[in-house]
Short mmCIF file of C-alpha atoms and ligand atoms in Angstrom, two decimals:
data_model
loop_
_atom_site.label_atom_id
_atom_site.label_comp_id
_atom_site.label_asym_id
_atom_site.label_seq_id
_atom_site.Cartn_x
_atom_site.Cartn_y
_atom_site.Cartn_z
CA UNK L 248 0.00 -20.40 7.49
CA UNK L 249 -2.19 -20.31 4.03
CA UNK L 250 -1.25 -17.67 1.89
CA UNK L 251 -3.65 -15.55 0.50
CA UNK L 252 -2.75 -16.13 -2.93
CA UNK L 253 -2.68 -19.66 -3.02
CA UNK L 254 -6.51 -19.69 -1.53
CA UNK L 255 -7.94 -16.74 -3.40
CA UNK L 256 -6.80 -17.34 -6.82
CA UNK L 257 -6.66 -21.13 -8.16
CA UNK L 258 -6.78 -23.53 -10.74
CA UNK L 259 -10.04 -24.50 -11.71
CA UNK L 260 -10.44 -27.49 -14.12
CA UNK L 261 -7.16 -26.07 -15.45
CA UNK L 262 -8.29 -22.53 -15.61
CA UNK L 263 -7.05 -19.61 -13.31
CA UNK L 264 -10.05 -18.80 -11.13
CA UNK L 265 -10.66 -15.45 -9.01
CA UNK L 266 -12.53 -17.44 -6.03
CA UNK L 267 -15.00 -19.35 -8.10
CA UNK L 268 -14.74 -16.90 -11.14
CA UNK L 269 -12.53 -17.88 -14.12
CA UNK L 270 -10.88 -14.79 -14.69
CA UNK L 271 -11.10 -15.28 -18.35
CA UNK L 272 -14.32 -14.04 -18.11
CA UNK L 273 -13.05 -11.07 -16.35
CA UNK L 274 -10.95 -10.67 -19.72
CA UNK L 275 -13.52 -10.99 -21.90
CA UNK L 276 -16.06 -8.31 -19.90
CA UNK L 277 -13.31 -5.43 -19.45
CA UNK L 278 -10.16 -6.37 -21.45
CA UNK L 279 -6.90 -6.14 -20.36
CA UNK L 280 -4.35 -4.84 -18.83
CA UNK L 281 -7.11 -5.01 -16.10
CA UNK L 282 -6.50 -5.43 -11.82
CA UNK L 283 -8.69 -7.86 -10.10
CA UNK L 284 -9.00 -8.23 -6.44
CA UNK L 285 -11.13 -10.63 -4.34
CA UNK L 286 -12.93 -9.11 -1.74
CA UNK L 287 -12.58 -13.13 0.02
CA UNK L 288 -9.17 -12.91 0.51
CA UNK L 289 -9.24 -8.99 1.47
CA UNK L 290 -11.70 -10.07 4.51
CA UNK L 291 -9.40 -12.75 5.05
CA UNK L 292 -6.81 -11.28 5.55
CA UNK L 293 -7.85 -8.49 7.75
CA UNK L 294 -9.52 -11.11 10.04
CA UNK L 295 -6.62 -13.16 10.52
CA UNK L 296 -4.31 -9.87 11.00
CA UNK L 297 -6.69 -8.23 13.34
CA UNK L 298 -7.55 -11.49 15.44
CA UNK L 299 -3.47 -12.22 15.35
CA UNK L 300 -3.14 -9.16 17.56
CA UNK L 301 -6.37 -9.86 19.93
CA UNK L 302 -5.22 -13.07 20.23
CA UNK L 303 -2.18 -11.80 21.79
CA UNK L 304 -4.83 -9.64 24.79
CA UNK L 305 -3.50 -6.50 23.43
CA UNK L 306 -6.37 -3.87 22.82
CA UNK L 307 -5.50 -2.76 19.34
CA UNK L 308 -7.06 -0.68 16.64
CA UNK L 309 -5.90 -1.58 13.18
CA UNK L 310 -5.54 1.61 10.64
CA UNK L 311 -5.38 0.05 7.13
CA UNK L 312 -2.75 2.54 5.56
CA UNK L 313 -4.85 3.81 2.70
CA UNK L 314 -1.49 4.42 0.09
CA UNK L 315 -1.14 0.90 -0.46
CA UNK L 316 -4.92 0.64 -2.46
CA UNK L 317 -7.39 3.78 -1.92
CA UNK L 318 -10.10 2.53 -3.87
CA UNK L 319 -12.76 3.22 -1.99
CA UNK L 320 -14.63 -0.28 -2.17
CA UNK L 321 -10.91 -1.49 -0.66
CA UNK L 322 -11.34 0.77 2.12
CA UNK L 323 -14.80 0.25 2.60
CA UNK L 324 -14.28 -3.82 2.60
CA UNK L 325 -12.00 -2.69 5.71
CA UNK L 326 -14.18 -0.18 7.40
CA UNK L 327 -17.03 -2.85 7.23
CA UNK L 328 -14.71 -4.90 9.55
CA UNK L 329 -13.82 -2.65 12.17
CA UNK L 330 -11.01 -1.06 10.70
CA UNK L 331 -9.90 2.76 11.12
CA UNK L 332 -7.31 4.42 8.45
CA UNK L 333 -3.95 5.26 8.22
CA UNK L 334 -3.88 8.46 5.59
CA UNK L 335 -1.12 10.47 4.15
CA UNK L 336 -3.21 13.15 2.76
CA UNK L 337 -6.07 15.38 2.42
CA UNK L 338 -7.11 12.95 -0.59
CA UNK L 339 -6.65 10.08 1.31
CA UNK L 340 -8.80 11.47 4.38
CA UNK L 341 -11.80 12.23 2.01
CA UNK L 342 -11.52 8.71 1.28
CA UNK L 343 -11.40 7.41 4.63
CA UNK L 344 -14.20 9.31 5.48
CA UNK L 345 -16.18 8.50 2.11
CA UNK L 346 -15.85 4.78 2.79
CA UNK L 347 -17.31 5.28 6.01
CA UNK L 348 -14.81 5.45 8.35
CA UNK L 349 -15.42 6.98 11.58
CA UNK L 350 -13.06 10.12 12.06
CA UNK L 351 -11.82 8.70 15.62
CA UNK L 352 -10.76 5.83 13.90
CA UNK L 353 -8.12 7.80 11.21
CA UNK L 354 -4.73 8.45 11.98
CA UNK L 355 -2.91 11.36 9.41
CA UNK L 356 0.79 10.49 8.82
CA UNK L 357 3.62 12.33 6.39
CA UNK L 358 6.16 14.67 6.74
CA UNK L 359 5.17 17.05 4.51
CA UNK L 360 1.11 18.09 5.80
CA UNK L 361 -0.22 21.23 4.30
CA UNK L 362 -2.26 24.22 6.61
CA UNK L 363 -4.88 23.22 4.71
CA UNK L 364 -4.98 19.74 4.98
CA UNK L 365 -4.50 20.32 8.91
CA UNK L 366 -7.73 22.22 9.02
CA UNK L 367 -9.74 19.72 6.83
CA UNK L 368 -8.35 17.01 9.45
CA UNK L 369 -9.47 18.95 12.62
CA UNK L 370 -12.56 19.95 11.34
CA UNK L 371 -13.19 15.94 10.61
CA UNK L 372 -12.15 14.91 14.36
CA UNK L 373 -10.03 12.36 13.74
CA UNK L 374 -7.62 10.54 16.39
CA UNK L 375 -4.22 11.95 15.83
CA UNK L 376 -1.56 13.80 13.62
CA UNK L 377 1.47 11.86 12.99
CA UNK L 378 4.42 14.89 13.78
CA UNK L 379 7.41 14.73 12.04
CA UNK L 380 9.25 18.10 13.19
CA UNK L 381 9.58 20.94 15.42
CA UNK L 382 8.23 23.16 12.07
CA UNK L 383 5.20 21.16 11.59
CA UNK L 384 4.19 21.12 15.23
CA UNK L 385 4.38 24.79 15.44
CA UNK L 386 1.87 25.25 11.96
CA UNK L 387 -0.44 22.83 13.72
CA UNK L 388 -0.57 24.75 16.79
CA UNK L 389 -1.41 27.62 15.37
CA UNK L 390 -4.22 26.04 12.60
CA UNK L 391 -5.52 24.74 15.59
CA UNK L 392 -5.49 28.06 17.18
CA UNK L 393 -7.16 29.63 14.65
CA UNK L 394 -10.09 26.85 14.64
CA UNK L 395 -9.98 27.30 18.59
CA UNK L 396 -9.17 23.70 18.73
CA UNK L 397 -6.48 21.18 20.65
CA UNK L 398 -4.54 19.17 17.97
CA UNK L 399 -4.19 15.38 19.33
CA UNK L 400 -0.35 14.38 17.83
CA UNK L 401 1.57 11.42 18.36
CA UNK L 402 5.52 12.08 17.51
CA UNK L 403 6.87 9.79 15.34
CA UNK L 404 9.76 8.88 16.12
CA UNK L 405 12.72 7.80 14.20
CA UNK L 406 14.29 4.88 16.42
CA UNK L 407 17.32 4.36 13.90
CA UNK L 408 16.59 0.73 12.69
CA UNK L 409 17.65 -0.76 9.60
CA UNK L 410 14.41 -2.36 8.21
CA UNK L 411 16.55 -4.55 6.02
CA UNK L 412 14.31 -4.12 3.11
CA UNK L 413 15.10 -2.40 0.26
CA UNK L 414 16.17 0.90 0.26
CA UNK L 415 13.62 3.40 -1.47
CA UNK L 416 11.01 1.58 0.98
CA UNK L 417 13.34 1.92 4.67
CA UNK L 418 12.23 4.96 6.73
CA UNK L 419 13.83 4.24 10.08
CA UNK L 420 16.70 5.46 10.09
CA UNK L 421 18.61 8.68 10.74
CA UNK L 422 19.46 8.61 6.78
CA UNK L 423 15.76 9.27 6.30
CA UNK L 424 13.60 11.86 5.98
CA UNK L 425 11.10 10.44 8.36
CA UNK L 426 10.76 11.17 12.39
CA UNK L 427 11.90 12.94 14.90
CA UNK L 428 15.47 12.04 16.22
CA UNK L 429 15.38 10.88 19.89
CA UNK L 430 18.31 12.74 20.82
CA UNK L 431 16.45 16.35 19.79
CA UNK L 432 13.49 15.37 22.01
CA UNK L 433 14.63 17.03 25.05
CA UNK L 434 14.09 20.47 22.83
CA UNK L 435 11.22 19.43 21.27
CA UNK L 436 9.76 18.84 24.78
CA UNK L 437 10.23 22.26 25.63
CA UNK L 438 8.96 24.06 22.71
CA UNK L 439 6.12 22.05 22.84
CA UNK L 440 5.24 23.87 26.25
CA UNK L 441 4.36 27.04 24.83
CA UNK L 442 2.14 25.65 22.14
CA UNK L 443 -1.00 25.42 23.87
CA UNK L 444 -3.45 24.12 21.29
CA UNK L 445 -0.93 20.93 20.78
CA UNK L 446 -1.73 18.21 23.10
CA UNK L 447 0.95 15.21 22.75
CA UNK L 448 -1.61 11.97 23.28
CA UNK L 449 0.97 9.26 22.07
CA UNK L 450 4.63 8.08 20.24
CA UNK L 451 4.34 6.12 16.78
CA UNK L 452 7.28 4.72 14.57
CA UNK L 453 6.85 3.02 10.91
CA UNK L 454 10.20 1.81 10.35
CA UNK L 455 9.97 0.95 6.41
CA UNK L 456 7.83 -1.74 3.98
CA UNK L 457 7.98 -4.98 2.98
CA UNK L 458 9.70 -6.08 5.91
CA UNK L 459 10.05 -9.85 6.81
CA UNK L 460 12.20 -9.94 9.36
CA UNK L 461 11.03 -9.51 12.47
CA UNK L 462 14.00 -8.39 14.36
CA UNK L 463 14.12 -4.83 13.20
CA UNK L 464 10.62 -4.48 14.94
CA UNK L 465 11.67 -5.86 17.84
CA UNK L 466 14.42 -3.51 18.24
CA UNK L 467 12.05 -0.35 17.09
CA UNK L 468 9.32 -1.42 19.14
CA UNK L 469 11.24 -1.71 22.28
CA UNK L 470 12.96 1.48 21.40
CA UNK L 471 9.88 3.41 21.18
CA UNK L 472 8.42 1.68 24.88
CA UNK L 473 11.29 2.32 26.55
CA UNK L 474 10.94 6.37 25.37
CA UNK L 475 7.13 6.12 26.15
CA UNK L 476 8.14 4.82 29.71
CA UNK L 477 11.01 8.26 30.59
CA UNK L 478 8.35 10.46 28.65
CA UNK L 479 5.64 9.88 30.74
CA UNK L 480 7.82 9.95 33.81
CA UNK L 481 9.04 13.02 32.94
CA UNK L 482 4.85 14.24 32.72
CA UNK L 483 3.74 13.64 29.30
CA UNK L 484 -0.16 12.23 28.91
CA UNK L 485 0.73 9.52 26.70
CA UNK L 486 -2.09 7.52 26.33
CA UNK L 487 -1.70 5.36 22.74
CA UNK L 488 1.63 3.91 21.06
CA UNK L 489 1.41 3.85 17.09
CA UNK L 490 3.60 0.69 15.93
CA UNK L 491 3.26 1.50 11.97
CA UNK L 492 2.79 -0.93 9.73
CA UNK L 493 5.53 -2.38 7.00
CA UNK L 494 5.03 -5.90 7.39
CA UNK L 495 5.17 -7.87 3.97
CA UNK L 496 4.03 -10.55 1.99
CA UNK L 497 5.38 -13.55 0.37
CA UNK L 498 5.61 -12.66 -3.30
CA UNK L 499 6.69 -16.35 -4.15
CA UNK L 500 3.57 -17.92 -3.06
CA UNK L 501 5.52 -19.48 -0.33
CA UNK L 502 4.31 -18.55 3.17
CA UNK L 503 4.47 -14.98 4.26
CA UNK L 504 5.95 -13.61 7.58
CA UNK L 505 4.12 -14.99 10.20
CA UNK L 506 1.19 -12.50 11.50
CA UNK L 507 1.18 -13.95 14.96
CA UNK L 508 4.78 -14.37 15.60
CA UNK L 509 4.37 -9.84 14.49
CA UNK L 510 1.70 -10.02 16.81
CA UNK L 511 4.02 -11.56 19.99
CA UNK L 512 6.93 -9.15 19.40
CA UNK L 513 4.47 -5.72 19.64
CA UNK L 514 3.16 -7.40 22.93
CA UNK L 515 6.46 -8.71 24.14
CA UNK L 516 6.94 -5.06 23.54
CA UNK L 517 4.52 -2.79 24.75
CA UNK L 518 1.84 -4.55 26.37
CA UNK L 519 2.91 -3.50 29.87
CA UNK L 520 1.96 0.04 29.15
CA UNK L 521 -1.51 -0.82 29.56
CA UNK L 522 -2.41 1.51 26.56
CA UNK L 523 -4.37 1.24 23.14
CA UNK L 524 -1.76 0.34 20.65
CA UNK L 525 -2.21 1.16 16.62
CA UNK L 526 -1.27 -0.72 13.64
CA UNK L 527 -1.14 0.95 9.96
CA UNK L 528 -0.81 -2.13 7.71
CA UNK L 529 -1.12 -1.20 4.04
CA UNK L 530 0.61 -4.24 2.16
CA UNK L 531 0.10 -6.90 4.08
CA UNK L 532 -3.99 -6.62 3.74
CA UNK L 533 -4.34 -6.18 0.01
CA UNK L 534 -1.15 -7.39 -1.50
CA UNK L 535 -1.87 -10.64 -2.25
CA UNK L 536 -5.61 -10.00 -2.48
CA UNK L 537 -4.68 -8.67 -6.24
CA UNK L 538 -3.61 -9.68 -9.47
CA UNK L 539 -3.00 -8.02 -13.09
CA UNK L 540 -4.54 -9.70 -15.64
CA UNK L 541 -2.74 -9.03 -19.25
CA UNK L 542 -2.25 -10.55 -22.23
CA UNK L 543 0.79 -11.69 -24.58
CA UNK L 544 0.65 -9.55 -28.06
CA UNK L 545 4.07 -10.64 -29.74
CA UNK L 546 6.50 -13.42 -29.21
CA UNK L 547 9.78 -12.09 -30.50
CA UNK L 548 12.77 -14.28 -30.25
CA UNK L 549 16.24 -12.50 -30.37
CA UNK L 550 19.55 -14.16 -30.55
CA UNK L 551 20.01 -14.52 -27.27
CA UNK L 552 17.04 -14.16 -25.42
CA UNK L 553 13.38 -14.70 -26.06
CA UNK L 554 10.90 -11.77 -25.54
CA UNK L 555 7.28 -11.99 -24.25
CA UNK L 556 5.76 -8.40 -25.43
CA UNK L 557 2.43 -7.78 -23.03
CA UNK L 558 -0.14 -5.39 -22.80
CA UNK L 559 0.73 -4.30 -19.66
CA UNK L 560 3.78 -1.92 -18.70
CA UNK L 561 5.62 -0.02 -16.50
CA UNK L 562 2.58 2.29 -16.39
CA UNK L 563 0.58 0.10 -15.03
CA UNK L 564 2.88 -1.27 -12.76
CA UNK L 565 5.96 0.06 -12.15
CA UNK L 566 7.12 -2.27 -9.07
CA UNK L 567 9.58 -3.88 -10.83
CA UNK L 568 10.98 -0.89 -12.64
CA UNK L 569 10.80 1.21 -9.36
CA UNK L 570 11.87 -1.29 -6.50
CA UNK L 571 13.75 -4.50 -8.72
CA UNK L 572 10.50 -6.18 -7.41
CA UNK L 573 9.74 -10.01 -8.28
CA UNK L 574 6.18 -10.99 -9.23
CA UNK L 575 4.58 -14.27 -9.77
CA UNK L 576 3.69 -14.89 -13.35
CA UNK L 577 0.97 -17.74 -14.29
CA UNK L 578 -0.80 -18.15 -17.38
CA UNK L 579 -4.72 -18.14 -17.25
CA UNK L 580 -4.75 -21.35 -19.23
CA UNK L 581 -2.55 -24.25 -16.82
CA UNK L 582 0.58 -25.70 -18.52
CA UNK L 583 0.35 -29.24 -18.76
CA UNK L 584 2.88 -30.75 -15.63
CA UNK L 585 5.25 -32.01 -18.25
CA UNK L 586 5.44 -28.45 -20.53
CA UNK L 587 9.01 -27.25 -20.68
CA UNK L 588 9.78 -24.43 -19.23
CA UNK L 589 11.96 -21.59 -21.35
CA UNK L 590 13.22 -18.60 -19.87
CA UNK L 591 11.44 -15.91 -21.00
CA UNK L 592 11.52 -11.78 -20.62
CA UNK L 593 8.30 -10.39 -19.79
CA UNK L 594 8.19 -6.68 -21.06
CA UNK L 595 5.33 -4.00 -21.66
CA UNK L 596 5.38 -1.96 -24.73
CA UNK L 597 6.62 1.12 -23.12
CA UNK L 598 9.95 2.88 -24.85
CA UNK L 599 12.03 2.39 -22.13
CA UNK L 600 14.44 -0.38 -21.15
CA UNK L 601 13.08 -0.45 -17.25
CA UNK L 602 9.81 -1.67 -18.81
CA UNK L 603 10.21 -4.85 -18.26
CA UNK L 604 8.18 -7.52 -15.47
CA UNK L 605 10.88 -10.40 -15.67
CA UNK L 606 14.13 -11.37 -16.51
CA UNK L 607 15.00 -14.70 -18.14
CA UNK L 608 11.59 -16.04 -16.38
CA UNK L 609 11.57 -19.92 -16.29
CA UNK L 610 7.88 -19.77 -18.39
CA UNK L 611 5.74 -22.71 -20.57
CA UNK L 612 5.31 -21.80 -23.99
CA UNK L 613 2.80 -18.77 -24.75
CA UNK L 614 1.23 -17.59 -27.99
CA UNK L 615 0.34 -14.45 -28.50
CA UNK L 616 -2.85 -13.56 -27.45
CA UNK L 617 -2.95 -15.83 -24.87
CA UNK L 618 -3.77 -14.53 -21.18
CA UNK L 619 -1.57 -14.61 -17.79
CA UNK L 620 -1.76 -13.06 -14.83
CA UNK L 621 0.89 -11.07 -12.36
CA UNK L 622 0.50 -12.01 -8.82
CA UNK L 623 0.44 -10.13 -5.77
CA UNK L 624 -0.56 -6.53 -7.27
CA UNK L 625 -3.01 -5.90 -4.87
CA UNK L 626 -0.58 -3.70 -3.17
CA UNK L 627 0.99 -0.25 -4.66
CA UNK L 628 0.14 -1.29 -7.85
CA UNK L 629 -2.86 0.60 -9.45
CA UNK L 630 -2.14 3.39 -7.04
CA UNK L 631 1.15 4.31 -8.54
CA UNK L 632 -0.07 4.00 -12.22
CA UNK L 633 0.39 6.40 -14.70
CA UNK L 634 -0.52 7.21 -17.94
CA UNK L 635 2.69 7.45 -19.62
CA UNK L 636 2.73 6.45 -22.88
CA UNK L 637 -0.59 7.96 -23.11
CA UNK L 638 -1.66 4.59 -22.13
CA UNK L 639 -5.44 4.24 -20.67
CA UNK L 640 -5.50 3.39 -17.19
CA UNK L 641 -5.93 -0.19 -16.61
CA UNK L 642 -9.58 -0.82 -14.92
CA UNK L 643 -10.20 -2.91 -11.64
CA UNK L 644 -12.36 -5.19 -10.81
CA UNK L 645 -13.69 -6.83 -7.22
CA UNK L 646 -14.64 -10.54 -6.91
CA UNK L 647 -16.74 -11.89 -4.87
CA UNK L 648 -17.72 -15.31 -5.15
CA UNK L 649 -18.75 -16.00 -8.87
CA UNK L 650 -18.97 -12.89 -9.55
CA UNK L 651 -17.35 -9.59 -10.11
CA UNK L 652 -18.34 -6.07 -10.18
CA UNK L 653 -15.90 -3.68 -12.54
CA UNK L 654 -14.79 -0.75 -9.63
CA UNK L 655 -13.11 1.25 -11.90
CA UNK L 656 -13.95 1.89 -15.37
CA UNK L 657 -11.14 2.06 -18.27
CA UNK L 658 -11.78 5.91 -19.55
CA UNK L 659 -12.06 6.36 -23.34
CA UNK L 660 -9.25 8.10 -24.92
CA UNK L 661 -12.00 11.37 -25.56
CA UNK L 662 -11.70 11.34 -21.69
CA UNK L 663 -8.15 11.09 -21.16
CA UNK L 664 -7.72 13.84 -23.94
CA UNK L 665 -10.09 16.36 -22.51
CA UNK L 666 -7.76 16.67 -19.16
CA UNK L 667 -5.50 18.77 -21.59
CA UNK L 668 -6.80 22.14 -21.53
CA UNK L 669 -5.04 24.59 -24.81
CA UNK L 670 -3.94 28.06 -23.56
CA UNK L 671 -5.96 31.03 -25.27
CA UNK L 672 -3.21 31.75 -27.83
CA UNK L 673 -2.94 27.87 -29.13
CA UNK L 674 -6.87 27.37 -28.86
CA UNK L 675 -7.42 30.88 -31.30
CA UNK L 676 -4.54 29.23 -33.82
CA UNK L 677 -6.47 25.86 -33.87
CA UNK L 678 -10.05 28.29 -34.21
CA UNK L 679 -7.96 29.93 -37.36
CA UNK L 680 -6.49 26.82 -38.67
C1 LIG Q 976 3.32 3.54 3.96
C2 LIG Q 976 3.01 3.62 5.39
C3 LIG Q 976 2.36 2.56 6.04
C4 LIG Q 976 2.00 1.28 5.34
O1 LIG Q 976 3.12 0.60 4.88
P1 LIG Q 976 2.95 -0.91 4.36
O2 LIG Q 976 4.33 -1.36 4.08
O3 LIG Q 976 2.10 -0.87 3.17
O4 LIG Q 976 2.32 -1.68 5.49
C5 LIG Q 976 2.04 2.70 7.36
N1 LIG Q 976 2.36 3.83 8.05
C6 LIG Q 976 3.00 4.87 7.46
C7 LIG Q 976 3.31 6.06 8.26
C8 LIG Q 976 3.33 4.80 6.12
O5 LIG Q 976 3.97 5.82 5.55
#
């Protein structure tokens, strides 16, 4: 299987290329810290996962998981191509449905959904509410009520499977916050009868992120078909199964888990129940369809170790700080094949010790000033930005071809400043002053 990253972003003639755009240029138009993403590798990507699964004769419907990158020309790309939405919020439903996707296409996930957020959702007609608990179910009923409406849920159940992937990112088991328990379905069952604008259409389970091992799906999904199967011989309607998303990427460049090997274990798995089956990928479409372009300001070298300050940070991207995540590190120029490599530690300028990209990173010489990019930040990267530090937000671009369009402008500092709004009693002492 070709990675993404290895196709999308290249040498050129010795020069890092976005498709057929050296991302220098990028540089140059917007500055940096700046995200690019090619909208090549995004299609890509999506075909291969969504023809993976049609391959297999299973009639799917592929939600793109919105958290992972909600801009909206990301969601659109995806919408274009056939795909619904997997969102976690009101937010991310205004999105979905900004971008153009069709309401029957959206799926609305989370444990913690608001009354209002419930009504927005109805009032859109989209497929399904994710249900986490007995307590939500019951404030959905009566929003519903009140709308005179029938609430389409899918439970999501928590099959207890260790994801095996790391642990702020597994959801699957009974440690975590996610699901409804199997055992307290009997219950559930029969609360459920009195609720009368609740109609239970279908199961789901989303077992964690980043997961490249296949065998924790296997288990999950075959967990969750084997429930399906009692449920609707005890006289449940269920008429779709929601298999989450979570599968990962290959942040090393090497190849990534293989999509149609995912693909054969959810039809292994569920394909006898002659039903519409879902998929919520998030990561695995835009991960490696990404890529954070900064720049080296200082080269400091300590005693022991030798310090790469950059103009990106923790702020920007706080995957490493957050999740001990490894990213790919290349610099815009090519080293020659026989540059030595020195270990190096990559870190923003952020006052904090956790601001830091790499440790002791095997890296050819840089100067300051010179450019390099961080792989695979297509994926929960600008999404879980901040400004901390008071530090702009980093813009993001979309390639396509040999050229880009800027998607997201850097706001001026004016901007970023008037958000903070001075109670009366400061604003008169300023007037005074
Ligand atoms: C986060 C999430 C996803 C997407 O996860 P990825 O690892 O990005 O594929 C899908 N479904 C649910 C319910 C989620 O919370």
């Amino acid at each position: 299987m070709t990675d993404t990253a290895e196709t999308a972003f290249t040498y050129r003639d010795g020069e890092l290329h976005a498709e057929s755009l050296p991302l220098a240029r990028v540089a140059e138009a917007v500055g940096t810290p700046c995200f690019v993403y090619s909208s090549q590798a995004l299609e890509d990507t999506y075909r291969r996962f969504s023809k993976a699964l049609s391959d297999t004769g299973l009639n799917s419907l592929v939600c793109y998981a919105i958290k992972a990158n909600p801009h909206l020309a990301v969601v659109k790309t995806f919408g274009d191509l056939g795909s619904g939405a997997d969102v976690v919020s009101e937010g991310e439903l205004r999105r979905a449905i900004a971008a153009g996707v069709p309401p029957e296409r959206i799926v609305f996930a989370g444990v913690g959904k608001q009354r209002g957020e419930m009504a927005f959702a109805l009032e859109a007609g989209i497929l399904q509410f994710n249900v986490e608990s007995p307590d939500e179910l019951k404030l959905l009923n009566e929003v519903a009520g009140a709308l005179g409406k029938i609430a389409p849920v899918a439970l999501r159940i928590n099959p207890n499977v260790d994801a095996k992937t790391h642990a702020k990112i597994t959801t699957g088991t009974t440690e975590n916050k996610f699901g409804i328990e199997i055992e307290s379905l009997p219950d559930l069952l029969a609360m459920i009868e009195g609720l009368e604008h609740i109609a239970i259409e279908g199961l789901a389970v989303h077992i964690g992120s980043q997961l490249t091992d296949l065998a924790p799906y296997a288990a999950a999904f075959e967990r969750l078909a084997k429930l399906f199967v009692e449920l609707r011989q005890a006289g449940v309607n269920l008429r779709r199964i929601d298999l989450g998303g979570g599968l990962g990427i290959s942040y090393t460049g090497g190849p990534g888990p293989d999509v149609g090997a995912y693909a054969e274990v959810a039809h292994r798995a569920v394909a006898d129940l002659g039903v519409p089956v879902i998929f919520e990928p998030g990561r695995h479409l835009v991960g490696n369809a990404g890529l954070l372009l900064a720049r080296v300001l200082y080269v400091k070298q300590g005693r022991s170790r030798r310090f790469l300050i950059v103009d990106a940070a923790m702020n920007d991207l706080i995957r490493p700080t957050l999740y001990d995540a490894w990213h790919e590190m290349k610099p815009l120029r090519q080293a020659p094949e026989n540059a030595p490599l020195e270990p190096v530690d990559v870190v923003g300028p952020i006052c904090e010790s956790g601001d830091i990209f790499a440790s002791a990173r095997p890296f050819p010489p840089m100067k300051a000033g010179e450019l390099f990019a961080i792989f695979s930040t297509g994926a929960y990267g600008a999404t879980m930005s901040s400004t901390y530090n008071t530090r702009l937000p980093a813009p993001e671009v979309m390639v396509r071809g040999d050229s880009f369009a800027v998607i997201k402008s850097r706001p001026s500092y004016e901007d970023l400043l008037a958000e903070d709004q001075l109670p009366d009693w400061l604003r008169a002492a300023q007037g005074a002053a």
